[in-house]
CSV table of N, CA and C in Angstrom, one decimal:
chain,number,residue,atom,x,y,z
A,25,MET,N,-62.9,-21.8,3.3
A,25,MET,CA,-63.2,-23.2,3.1
A,25,MET,C,-61.9,-24.0,3.2
A,26,THR,N,-62.0,-25.0,4.1
A,26,THR,CA,-60.9,-25.9,4.3
A,26,THR,C,-61.0,-27.1,3.3
A,27,ARG,N,-59.9,-27.5,2.8
A,27,ARG,CA,-59.8,-28.7,2.0
A,27,ARG,C,-58.5,-29.4,2.3
A,28,ILE,N,-58.7,-30.7,2.7
A,28,ILE,CA,-57.5,-31.6,3.0
A,28,ILE,C,-57.7,-32.8,2.1
A,29,GLU,N,-56.6,-33.2,1.5
A,29,GLU,CA,-56.6,-34.4,0.6
A,29,GLU,C,-55.7,-35.5,1.3
A,30,THR,N,-56.2,-36.7,1.2
A,30,THR,CA,-55.4,-37.9,1.7
A,30,THR,C,-55.3,-38.8,0.5
A,31,GLU,N,-54.8,-40.0,0.7
A,31,GLU,CA,-54.6,-40.9,-0.3
A,31,GLU,C,-55.9,-41.3,-1.0
A,32,ARG,N,-57.0,-41.5,-0.2
A,32,ARG,CA,-58.3,-41.9,-0.7
A,32,ARG,C,-59.4,-40.9,-0.6
A,33,LEU,N,-59.2,-39.9,0.2
A,33,LEU,CA,-60.3,-39.0,0.6
A,33,LEU,C,-60.0,-37.5,0.3
A,34,VAL,N,-61.1,-36.8,0.1
A,34,VAL,CA,-61.0,-35.3,0.2
A,34,VAL,C,-61.9,-34.9,1.3
A,35,LEU,N,-61.4,-34.1,2.2
A,35,LEU,CA,-62.1,-33.5,3.3
A,35,LEU,C,-62.3,-32.0,3.1
A,36,ARG,N,-63.5,-31.6,3.1
A,36,ARG,CA,-63.8,-30.2,2.9
A,36,ARG,C,-64.9,-29.7,3.9
A,37,SER,N,-64.9,-28.4,4.0
A,37,SER,CA,-65.8,-27.7,4.9
A,37,SER,C,-67.2,-28.1,4.6
A,38,LEU,N,-68.0,-28.2,5.7
A,38,LEU,CA,-69.4,-28.5,5.6
A,38,LEU,C,-70.1,-27.3,4.9
A,39,ARG,N,-71.1,-27.6,4.0
A,39,ARG,CA,-71.8,-26.5,3.3
A,39,ARG,C,-73.3,-26.7,3.5
A,40,ARG,N,-74.1,-25.6,3.2
A,40,ARG,CA,-75.5,-25.7,3.3
A,40,ARG,C,-76.1,-26.8,2.4
A,41,ASP,N,-75.5,-27.0,1.3
A,41,ASP,CA,-76.0,-28.1,0.4
A,41,ASP,C,-75.8,-29.5,0.9
A,42,ASP,N,-75.1,-29.6,2.0
A,42,ASP,CA,-75.0,-30.9,2.7
A,42,ASP,C,-76.2,-31.3,3.5
A,43,ARG,N,-77.2,-30.4,3.6
A,43,ARG,CA,-78.4,-30.5,4.4
A,43,ARG,C,-79.0,-31.9,4.3
A,44,SER,N,-79.4,-32.3,3.1
A,44,SER,CA,-80.1,-33.6,2.9
A,44,SER,C,-79.3,-34.8,3.3
A,45,TRP,N,-78.0,-34.8,3.0
A,45,TRP,CA,-77.1,-35.9,3.3
A,45,TRP,C,-77.0,-36.0,4.9
A,46,LEU,N,-76.8,-34.8,5.5
A,46,LEU,CA,-76.6,-34.8,6.9
A,46,LEU,C,-77.9,-35.2,7.6
A,47,ALA,N,-79.1,-34.8,7.1
A,47,ALA,CA,-80.4,-35.2,7.7
A,47,ALA,C,-80.5,-36.7,7.6
A,48,SER,N,-80.2,-37.3,6.4
A,48,SER,CA,-80.4,-38.8,6.3
A,48,SER,C,-79.5,-39.5,7.2
A,49,MET,N,-78.3,-39.0,7.5
A,49,MET,CA,-77.3,-39.6,8.4
A,49,MET,C,-77.9,-39.6,9.8
A,50,HIS,N,-78.4,-38.4,10.2
A,50,HIS,CA,-79.0,-38.3,11.5
A,50,HIS,C,-80.2,-39.2,11.7
A,51,VAL,N,-81.1,-39.3,10.7
A,51,VAL,CA,-82.2,-40.2,10.8
A,51,VAL,C,-81.8,-41.6,10.9
A,52,ASP,N,-80.8,-42.0,10.1
A,52,ASP,CA,-80.3,-43.4,10.2
A,52,ASP,C,-79.7,-43.7,11.5
A,53,ALA,N,-79.2,-42.7,12.2
A,53,ALA,CA,-78.6,-42.9,13.6
A,53,ALA,C,-79.6,-42.8,14.7
A,54,GLY,N,-80.9,-42.6,14.3
A,54,GLY,CA,-81.9,-42.5,15.4
A,54,GLY,C,-82.3,-41.1,15.7
A,55,GLY,N,-81.7,-40.1,15.1
A,55,GLY,CA,-82.0,-38.7,15.3
A,55,GLY,C,-83.1,-38.2,14.5
A,56,SER,N,-83.2,-36.9,14.4
A,56,SER,CA,-84.3,-36.3,13.7
A,56,SER,C,-83.8,-35.3,12.6
A,57,ILE,N,-84.6,-35.0,11.7
A,57,ILE,CA,-84.3,-34.0,10.7
A,57,ILE,C,-84.0,-32.6,11.4
A,58,GLU,N,-84.8,-32.4,12.5
A,58,GLU,CA,-84.6,-31.1,13.3
A,58,GLU,C,-83.2,-31.1,13.9
A,59,ASP,N,-82.8,-32.3,14.4
A,59,ASP,CA,-81.4,-32.4,15.0
A,59,ASP,C,-80.4,-32.0,13.9
A,60,ALA,N,-80.6,-32.6,12.8
A,60,ALA,CA,-79.6,-32.3,11.7
A,60,ALA,C,-79.6,-30.9,11.3
A,61,GLU,N,-80.8,-30.2,11.2
A,61,GLU,CA,-80.8,-28.8,10.9
A,61,GLU,C,-80.1,-28.0,11.9
A,62,LEU,N,-80.3,-28.3,13.2
A,62,LEU,CA,-79.7,-27.6,14.3
A,62,LEU,C,-78.2,-27.8,14.2
A,63,GLU,N,-77.7,-29.0,14.0
A,63,GLU,CA,-76.3,-29.3,13.9
A,63,GLU,C,-75.7,-28.5,12.7
A,64,LEU,N,-76.3,-28.5,11.6
A,64,LEU,CA,-75.8,-27.8,10.4
A,64,LEU,C,-75.6,-26.3,10.7
A,65,GLU,N,-76.7,-25.7,11.3
A,65,GLU,CA,-76.6,-24.3,11.6
A,65,GLU,C,-75.5,-24.0,12.6
A,66,GLN,N,-75.4,-24.8,13.6
A,66,GLN,CA,-74.4,-24.6,14.7
A,66,GLN,C,-73.0,-24.8,14.1
A,67,ALA,N,-72.8,-25.8,13.2
A,67,ALA,CA,-71.5,-26.1,12.6
A,67,ALA,C,-71.1,-25.0,11.7
A,68,LEU,N,-72.0,-24.5,10.9
A,68,LEU,CA,-71.6,-23.4,10.0
A,68,LEU,C,-71.3,-22.1,10.8
A,69,ALA,N,-72.0,-21.8,11.9
A,69,ALA,CA,-71.8,-20.7,12.7
A,69,ALA,C,-70.4,-20.8,13.4
A,70,HIS,N,-70.1,-22.0,13.9
A,70,HIS,CA,-68.8,-22.3,14.5
A,70,HIS,C,-67.7,-22.0,13.6
A,71,GLU,N,-67.8,-22.5,12.3
A,71,GLU,CA,-66.7,-22.3,11.4
A,71,GLU,C,-66.5,-20.8,11.1
A,72,ARG,N,-67.6,-20.1,10.9
A,72,ARG,CA,-67.5,-18.6,10.7
A,72,ARG,C,-66.8,-17.9,11.9
A,73,ALA,N,-67.2,-18.3,13.1
A,73,ALA,CA,-66.6,-17.7,14.3
A,73,ALA,C,-65.2,-18.0,14.6
A,74,HIS,N,-64.8,-19.3,14.3
A,74,HIS,CA,-63.5,-19.8,14.8
A,74,HIS,C,-62.6,-20.2,13.6
A,75,GLY,N,-63.0,-20.3,12.4
A,75,GLY,CA,-62.2,-20.6,11.3
A,75,GLY,C,-62.0,-22.1,11.1
A,76,PHE,N,-62.7,-23.0,11.8
A,76,PHE,CA,-62.6,-24.4,11.7
A,76,PHE,C,-63.9,-25.0,12.1
A,77,GLY,N,-64.2,-26.2,11.6
A,77,GLY,CA,-65.5,-26.9,12.0
A,77,GLY,C,-65.6,-28.2,11.4
A,78,HIS,N,-66.8,-28.6,11.0
A,78,HIS,CA,-67.0,-30.0,10.4
A,78,HIS,C,-66.4,-30.1,9.1
A,79,LEU,N,-65.8,-31.2,8.8
A,79,LEU,CA,-65.2,-31.5,7.5
A,79,LEU,C,-65.8,-32.8,6.9
A,80,VAL,N,-66.4,-32.6,5.8
A,80,VAL,CA,-67.1,-33.7,5.1
A,80,VAL,C,-66.1,-34.6,4.4
A,81,ALA,N,-66.1,-35.9,4.6
A,81,ALA,CA,-65.2,-36.8,3.9
A,81,ALA,C,-65.9,-37.3,2.6
A,82,GLU,N,-65.2,-37.1,1.5
A,82,GLU,CA,-65.7,-37.6,0.2
A,82,GLU,C,-64.6,-38.5,-0.4
A,83,THR,N,-65.1,-39.5,-1.2
A,83,THR,CA,-64.3,-40.3,-2.1
A,83,THR,C,-64.4,-39.7,-3.5
A,84,PRO,N,-63.2,-39.3,-4.0
A,84,PRO,CA,-63.3,-38.7,-5.4
A,84,PRO,C,-64.0,-39.6,-6.4
A,85,GLY,N,-64.9,-39.1,-7.1
A,85,GLY,CA,-65.6,-39.8,-8.1
A,85,GLY,C,-66.9,-40.4,-7.6
A,86,ILE,N,-67.2,-40.3,-6.3
A,86,ILE,CA,-68.4,-40.8,-5.8
A,86,ILE,C,-69.2,-39.7,-5.2
A,87,ALA,N,-70.5,-39.6,-5.6
A,87,ALA,CA,-71.3,-38.4,-5.3
A,87,ALA,C,-71.6,-38.2,-3.8
A,88,GLU,N,-71.9,-39.2,-3.1
A,88,GLU,CA,-72.3,-39.1,-1.7
A,88,GLU,C,-71.1,-39.1,-0.8
A,89,PRO,N,-71.1,-38.2,0.2
A,89,PRO,CA,-70.0,-38.3,1.2
A,89,PRO,C,-70.0,-39.6,2.0
A,90,VAL,N,-68.9,-39.9,2.5
A,90,VAL,CA,-68.7,-41.2,3.3
A,90,VAL,C,-68.7,-41.0,4.8
A,91,GLY,N,-68.6,-39.7,5.2
A,91,GLY,CA,-68.6,-39.4,6.6
A,91,GLY,C,-68.3,-38.0,6.9
A,92,VAL,N,-68.1,-37.7,8.2
A,92,VAL,CA,-67.8,-36.3,8.6
A,92,VAL,C,-66.9,-36.4,9.8
A,93,VAL,N,-65.9,-35.5,9.8
A,93,VAL,CA,-65.1,-35.3,11.0
A,93,VAL,C,-65.5,-34.0,11.6
A,94,GLU,N,-65.8,-34.0,12.9
A,94,GLU,CA,-66.3,-32.8,13.6
A,94,GLU,C,-65.1,-32.3,14.4
A,95,LEU,N,-64.8,-31.0,14.2
A,95,LEU,CA,-63.7,-30.3,14.9
A,95,LEU,C,-64.3,-29.0,15.4
A,96,HIS,N,-64.4,-28.9,16.8
A,96,HIS,CA,-65.1,-27.8,17.3
A,96,HIS,C,-64.7,-27.6,18.8
A,97,LEU,N,-65.0,-26.4,19.3
A,97,LEU,CA,-64.9,-26.2,20.8
A,97,LEU,C,-65.8,-27.2,21.5
A,98,ALA,N,-65.3,-27.8,22.5
A,98,ALA,CA,-66.2,-28.8,23.2
A,98,ALA,C,-67.4,-28.2,23.8
A,99,GLY,N,-67.3,-27.1,24.4
A,99,GLY,CA,-68.5,-26.5,25.0
A,99,GLY,C,-68.8,-27.1,26.4
A,100,GLU,N,-69.8,-26.6,27.0
A,100,GLU,CA,-70.2,-27.0,28.4
A,100,GLU,C,-70.8,-28.4,28.4
A,101,GLY,N,-70.6,-29.1,29.5
A,101,GLY,CA,-71.4,-30.2,29.8
A,101,GLY,C,-70.7,-31.6,29.7
A,102,ILE,N,-69.4,-31.6,29.3
A,102,ILE,CA,-68.7,-32.9,29.3
A,102,ILE,C,-67.8,-33.0,30.5
A,103,VAL,N,-68.0,-33.9,31.4
A,103,VAL,CA,-67.2,-34.0,32.6
A,103,VAL,C,-65.8,-34.6,32.1
A,104,GLY,N,-64.8,-33.8,32.4
A,104,GLY,CA,-63.4,-34.3,32.1
A,104,GLY,C,-62.8,-33.5,30.9
A,105,ILE,N,-63.6,-32.7,30.2
A,105,ILE,CA,-63.2,-31.9,29.1
A,105,ILE,C,-63.6,-30.4,29.4
A,106,GLU,N,-62.6,-29.5,29.2
A,106,GLU,CA,-62.9,-28.1,29.5
A,106,GLU,C,-63.7,-27.5,28.2
A,107,PRO,N,-64.6,-26.6,28.4
A,107,PRO,CA,-65.4,-26.0,27.3
A,107,PRO,C,-64.6,-25.4,26.2
A,108,GLU,N,-63.4,-24.9,26.5
A,108,GLU,CA,-62.6,-24.3,25.5
A,108,GLU,C,-61.6,-25.2,24.7
A,109,GLU,N,-61.6,-26.5,25.2
A,109,GLU,CA,-60.8,-27.4,24.4
A,109,GLU,C,-61.4,-27.8,23.1
A,110,VAL,N,-60.5,-28.1,22.1
A,110,VAL,CA,-61.0,-28.4,20.8
A,110,VAL,C,-61.2,-29.9,20.7
A,111,GLU,N,-62.4,-30.3,20.4
A,111,GLU,CA,-62.8,-31.7,20.3
A,111,GLU,C,-62.8,-32.2,18.9
A,112,ILE,N,-62.4,-33.4,18.7
A,112,ILE,CA,-62.5,-34.1,17.4
A,112,ILE,C,-63.4,-35.3,17.5
A,113,GLY,N,-64.2,-35.5,16.5
A,113,GLY,CA,-65.1,-36.7,16.5
A,113,GLY,C,-65.4,-37.1,15.1
A,114,TRP,N,-65.9,-38.2,14.8
A,114,TRP,CA,-66.1,-38.7,13.5
A,114,TRP,C,-67.3,-39.6,13.4
A,115,ILE,N,-67.9,-39.6,12.2
A,115,ILE,CA,-69.1,-40.5,11.9
A,115,ILE,C,-68.8,-40.9,10.5
A,116,VAL,N,-68.9,-42.2,10.3
A,116,VAL,CA,-68.8,-42.8,8.9
A,116,VAL,C,-70.1,-43.6,8.6
A,117,LEU,N,-70.5,-43.5,7.4
A,117,LEU,CA,-71.7,-44.2,6.9
A,117,LEU,C,-71.5,-45.7,7.2
A,118,PRO,N,-72.6,-46.3,7.6
A,118,PRO,CA,-72.5,-47.8,8.0
A,118,PRO,C,-71.9,-48.6,6.9
A,119,ASP,N,-72.2,-48.4,5.6
A,119,ASP,CA,-71.7,-49.3,4.6
A,119,ASP,C,-70.2,-49.0,4.2
A,120,ARG,N,-69.6,-48.0,4.9
A,120,ARG,CA,-68.2,-47.7,4.7
A,120,ARG,C,-67.4,-48.0,5.9
A,121,ARG,N,-68.0,-48.5,7.0
A,121,ARG,CA,-67.2,-48.8,8.2
A,121,ARG,C,-66.4,-50.0,8.0
A,122,GLY,N,-65.2,-50.0,8.7
A,122,GLY,CA,-64.3,-51.2,8.6
A,122,GLY,C,-63.3,-51.0,7.5
A,123,GLU,N,-63.4,-49.9,6.7
A,123,GLU,CA,-62.4,-49.7,5.6
A,123,GLU,C,-61.3,-48.7,6.0
A,124,GLY,N,-61.2,-48.3,7.2
A,124,GLY,CA,-60.2,-47.3,7.6
A,124,GLY,C,-60.5,-45.9,7.3
A,125,VAL,N,-61.7,-45.6,6.9
A,125,VAL,CA,-62.1,-44.2,6.5
A,125,VAL,C,-62.0,-43.3,7.7
A,126,ALA,N,-62.5,-43.7,8.9
A,126,ALA,CA,-62.5,-42.9,10.1
A,126,ALA,C,-61.0,-42.6,10.5
A,127,THR,N,-60.2,-43.6,10.5
A,127,THR,CA,-58.8,-43.4,10.8
A,127,THR,C,-58.1,-42.5,9.9
A,128,GLU,N,-58.3,-42.7,8.6
A,128,GLU,CA,-57.6,-41.8,7.6
A,128,GLU,C,-58.1,-40.4,7.7
A,129,ALA,N,-59.4,-40.2,7.8
A,129,ALA,CA,-60.0,-38.9,7.9
A,129,ALA,C,-59.6,-38.2,9.2
A,130,ALA,N,-59.8,-38.8,10.3
A,130,ALA,CA,-59.5,-38.2,11.6
A,130,ALA,C,-58.1,-37.9,11.8
A,131,GLY,N,-57.2,-38.8,11.3
A,131,GLY,CA,-55.8,-38.6,11.4
A,131,GLY,C,-55.3,-37.4,10.6
A,132,ALA,N,-55.9,-37.3,9.4
A,132,ALA,CA,-55.5,-36.1,8.5
A,132,ALA,C,-56.0,-34.8,9.1
A,133,VAL,N,-57.2,-34.8,9.7
A,133,VAL,CA,-57.8,-33.6,10.3
A,133,VAL,C,-57.0,-33.2,11.5
A,134,ALA,N,-56.7,-34.2,12.3
A,134,ALA,CA,-55.9,-34.0,13.6
A,134,ALA,C,-54.5,-33.4,13.2
A,135,ALA,N,-53.8,-34.0,12.3
A,135,ALA,CA,-52.5,-33.4,11.9
A,135,ALA,C,-52.7,-32.0,11.3
A,136,TRP,N,-53.7,-31.7,10.5
A,136,TRP,CA,-53.9,-30.4,10.0
A,136,TRP,C,-54.2,-29.4,11.1
A,137,ALA,N,-55.1,-29.8,12.1
A,137,ALA,CA,-55.5,-28.9,13.1
A,137,ALA,C,-54.3,-28.5,14.0
A,138,LEU,N,-53.4,-29.5,14.3
A,138,LEU,CA,-52.3,-29.2,15.2
A,138,LEU,C,-51.2,-28.4,14.4
A,139,ASP,N,-51.1,-28.6,13.2
A,139,ASP,CA,-50.1,-27.9,12.4
A,139,ASP,C,-50.6,-26.6,11.9
A,140,GLU,N,-51.6,-26.6,11.1
A,140,GLU,CA,-52.1,-25.4,10.4
A,140,GLU,C,-52.8,-24.4,11.4
A,141,LEU,N,-53.6,-25.0,12.3
A,141,LEU,CA,-54.2,-24.1,13.3
A,141,LEU,C,-53.4,-23.8,14.5
A,142,ALA,N,-52.2,-24.5,14.6
A,142,ALA,CA,-51.3,-24.4,15.7
A,142,ALA,C,-52.0,-24.6,17.1
A,143,LEU,N,-52.8,-25.6,17.1
A,143,LEU,CA,-53.5,-25.9,18.4
A,143,LEU,C,-52.5,-26.7,19.3
A,144,ASP,N,-52.6,-26.5,20.6
A,144,ASP,CA,-51.8,-27.2,21.5
A,144,ASP,C,-52.1,-28.7,21.6
A,145,HIS,N,-53.5,-28.9,21.6
A,145,HIS,CA,-53.9,-30.3,21.7
A,145,HIS,C,-55.4,-30.4,21.2
A,146,LEU,N,-55.8,-31.7,21.0
A,146,LEU,CA,-57.1,-32.0,20.7
A,146,LEU,C,-57.6,-33.0,21.7
A,147,VAL,N,-58.9,-33.1,21.9
A,147,VAL,CA,-59.5,-34.1,22.8
A,147,VAL,C,-60.6,-34.9,22.0
A,148,ALA,N,-60.9,-36.1,22.5
A,148,ALA,CA,-62.0,-36.9,22.0
A,148,ALA,C,-62.5,-37.6,23.2
A,149,TYR,N,-63.8,-37.9,23.1
A,149,TYR,CA,-64.4,-38.8,24.1
A,149,TYR,C,-65.2,-39.9,23.4
A,150,VAL,N,-65.0,-41.1,24.0
A,150,VAL,CA,-65.5,-42.3,23.3
A,150,VAL,C,-66.2,-43.2,24.4
A,151,ARG,N,-67.4,-43.7,24.0
A,151,ARG,CA,-68.1,-44.6,24.9
A,151,ARG,C,-67.2,-45.9,24.9
A,152,PRO,N,-67.1,-46.5,26.1
A,152,PRO,CA,-66.2,-47.7,26.2
A,152,PRO,C,-66.6,-48.9,25.3
A,153,GLU,N,-67.9,-49.0,25.0
A,153,GLU,CA,-68.4,-50.1,24.1
A,153,GLU,C,-68.1,-49.8,22.6
A,154,ASN,N,-67.7,-48.6,22.3
A,154,ASN,CA,-67.5,-48.2,20.9
A,154,ASN,C,-66.0,-48.6,20.5
A,155,ARG,N,-65.9,-49.9,20.2
A,155,ARG,CA,-64.5,-50.5,20.0
A,155,ARG,C,-63.9,-49.9,18.7
A,156,ALA,N,-64.7,-49.6,17.7
A,156,ALA,CA,-64.2,-49.1,16.4
A,156,ALA,C,-63.5,-47.7,16.7
A,157,SER,N,-64.2,-46.8,17.5
A,157,SER,CA,-63.6,-45.5,17.7
A,157,SER,C,-62.5,-45.6,18.7
A,158,LEU,N,-62.5,-46.6,19.6
A,158,LEU,CA,-61.3,-46.8,20.5
A,158,LEU,C,-60.1,-47.2,19.6
A,159,ARG,N,-60.3,-47.9,18.6
A,159,ARG,CA,-59.2,-48.3,17.7
A,159,ARG,C,-58.7,-47.0,16.9
A,160,VAL,N,-59.7,-46.2,16.5
A,160,VAL,CA,-59.3,-44.9,15.8
A,160,VAL,C,-58.4,-44.0,16.6
A,161,VAL,N,-58.8,-43.8,17.9
A,161,VAL,CA,-58.0,-42.9,18.7
A,161,VAL,C,-56.6,-43.5,18.9
A,162,GLU,N,-56.5,-44.8,19.1
A,162,GLU,CA,-55.2,-45.4,19.2
A,162,GLU,C,-54.4,-45.2,17.9
A,163,LYS,N,-55.0,-45.5,16.8
A,163,LYS,CA,-54.2,-45.5,15.5
A,163,LYS,C,-53.8,-44.1,15.2
A,164,ILE,N,-54.5,-43.0,15.6
A,164,ILE,CA,-54.1,-41.7,15.2
A,164,ILE,C,-53.2,-41.1,16.3
A,165,GLY,N,-52.8,-41.9,17.3
A,165,GLY,CA,-51.9,-41.4,18.3
A,165,GLY,C,-52.4,-40.7,19.5
A,166,MET,N,-53.7,-40.8,19.8
A,166,MET,CA,-54.2,-40.1,21.0
A,166,MET,C,-53.9,-41.0,22.2
A,167,ARG,N,-53.7,-40.3,23.3
A,167,ARG,CA,-53.4,-41.0,24.6
A,167,ARG,C,-54.6,-40.9,25.5
A,168,HIS,N,-54.8,-41.9,26.3
A,168,HIS,CA,-55.9,-41.9,27.3
A,168,HIS,C,-55.6,-40.9,28.4
A,169,ARG,N,-56.6,-40.0,28.6
A,169,ARG,CA,-56.4,-39.0,29.6
A,169,ARG,C,-57.2,-39.3,30.9
A,170,GLY,N,-58.3,-40.1,30.8
A,170,GLY,CA,-59.1,-40.4,31.9
A,170,GLY,C,-60.5,-40.8,31.5
A,171,THR,N,-61.3,-40.8,32.6
A,171,THR,CA,-62.7,-41.2,32.4
A,171,THR,C,-63.6,-40.0,32.7
A,172,GLY,N,-64.7,-39.8,32.0
A,172,GLY,CA,-65.5,-38.7,32.2
A,172,GLY,C,-67.0,-39.1,32.0
A,173,ARG,N,-67.8,-38.0,31.7
A,173,ARG,CA,-69.2,-38.2,31.5
A,173,ARG,C,-69.7,-37.4,30.3
A,174,SER,N,-70.5,-38.0,29.4
A,174,SER,CA,-71.0,-37.2,28.3
A,174,SER,C,-72.1,-36.2,28.8
A,175,ARG,N,-72.6,-35.4,27.9
A,175,ARG,CA,-73.7,-34.5,28.3
A,175,ARG,C,-74.9,-35.2,28.8
A,176,ARG,N,-75.1,-36.4,28.4
A,176,ARG,CA,-76.3,-37.2,28.8
A,176,ARG,C,-76.0,-38.1,30.0
A,177,GLY,N,-74.8,-38.0,30.5
A,177,GLY,CA,-74.4,-38.7,31.8
A,177,GLY,C,-73.8,-40.1,31.6
A,178,ALA,N,-73.5,-40.5,30.3
A,178,ALA,CA,-72.9,-41.8,30.0
A,178,ALA,C,-71.4,-41.7,30.3
A,179,ARG,N,-70.9,-42.8,30.8
A,179,ARG,CA,-69.5,-42.9,31.0
A,179,ARG,C,-68.7,-42.9,29.7
A,180,VAL,N,-67.7,-42.1,29.6
A,180,VAL,CA,-66.9,-42.0,28.4
A,180,VAL,C,-65.4,-42.1,28.8
A,181,GLU,N,-64.6,-42.5,27.9
A,181,GLU,CA,-63.1,-42.5,28.0
A,181,GLU,C,-62.7,-41.2,27.2
A,182,ILE,N,-61.8,-40.5,27.9
A,182,ILE,CA,-61.3,-39.2,27.3
A,182,ILE,C,-59.9,-39.4,26.8
A,183,PHE,N,-59.6,-38.9,25.6
A,183,PHE,CA,-58.3,-39.1,25.0
A,183,PHE,C,-57.8,-37.7,24.5
A,184,GLU,N,-56.5,-37.5,24.4
A,184,GLU,CA,-56.0,-36.3,23.9
A,184,GLU,C,-54.8,-36.5,23.0
A,185,LEU,N,-54.6,-35.6,22.1
A,185,LEU,CA,-53.4,-35.6,21.2
A,185,LEU,C,-52.8,-34.3,21.3
A,186,ARG,N,-51.6,-34.3,21.8
A,186,ARG,CA,-50.8,-33.0,22.0
A,186,ARG,C,-50.0,-32.7,20.8
A,187,SER,N,-49.7,-31.5,20.6
A,187,SER,CA,-48.9,-31.1,19.4
A,187,SER,C,-47.5,-31.7,19.4
A,188,ARG,N,-47.0,-32.0,20.5
A,188,ARG,CA,-45.7,-32.6,20.6
A,188,ARG,C,-45.7,-34.1,20.2
A,189,ASP,N,-47.0,-34.7,20.3
A,189,ASP,CA,-47.2,-36.0,19.7
A,189,ASP,C,-47.4,-35.9,18.2
A,190,THR,N,-47.0,-36.8,17.5
A,190,THR,CA,-47.3,-36.7,16.0
A,190,THR,C,-48.6,-37.4,15.7
A,191,ALA,N,-49.5,-36.6,15.2
A,191,ALA,CA,-50.8,-37.2,14.7
A,191,ALA,C,-50.5,-38.1,13.6
A,192,GLN,N,-51.0,-39.3,13.6
A,192,GLN,CA,-50.9,-40.3,12.6
A,192,GLN,C,-51.9,-40.1,11.5
A,193,PRO,N,-51.6,-39.7,10.3
A,193,PRO,CA,-52.6,-39.4,9.3
A,193,PRO,C,-53.4,-40.5,8.8
A,194,GLY,N,-53.3,-41.7,9.4
A,194,GLY,CA,-54.1,-42.8,9.0
A,194,GLY,C,-53.4,-43.7,8.0
């Protein structure tokens, strides 16, 4: 079980008892409970197989998580990212957006992954219209690598953070 602490957050490995919270987040984002169940099972299997995975962001003293940072092998289907590259992504609950939660959480996880896991680099892909996530990649020190396509064919901007670059913890 991974645990990372920042000034305001505790990031910990995803657990089975996160099922209902994850399901409500998926439904709020237009997904389904089935999508959430599949993501949970895949994330838990990824962590068992590779030693890293989704990290739930919590605010000490508040029961419900505020978001999640996904750290996983990218897998097939993203044009511009190799399947074996490690991808970082984040989701923050709507009522906590704009508070720097994504930057703090993603920066801490990126620094941890490059240092503790000794990864050479991380990648992220962001839709050009997602200005908030574009600010996050900039603030945590990721550099633009190029343009690609998501699994659904949407244009995305691809960013990377190399171990020689210092991840900004937020």
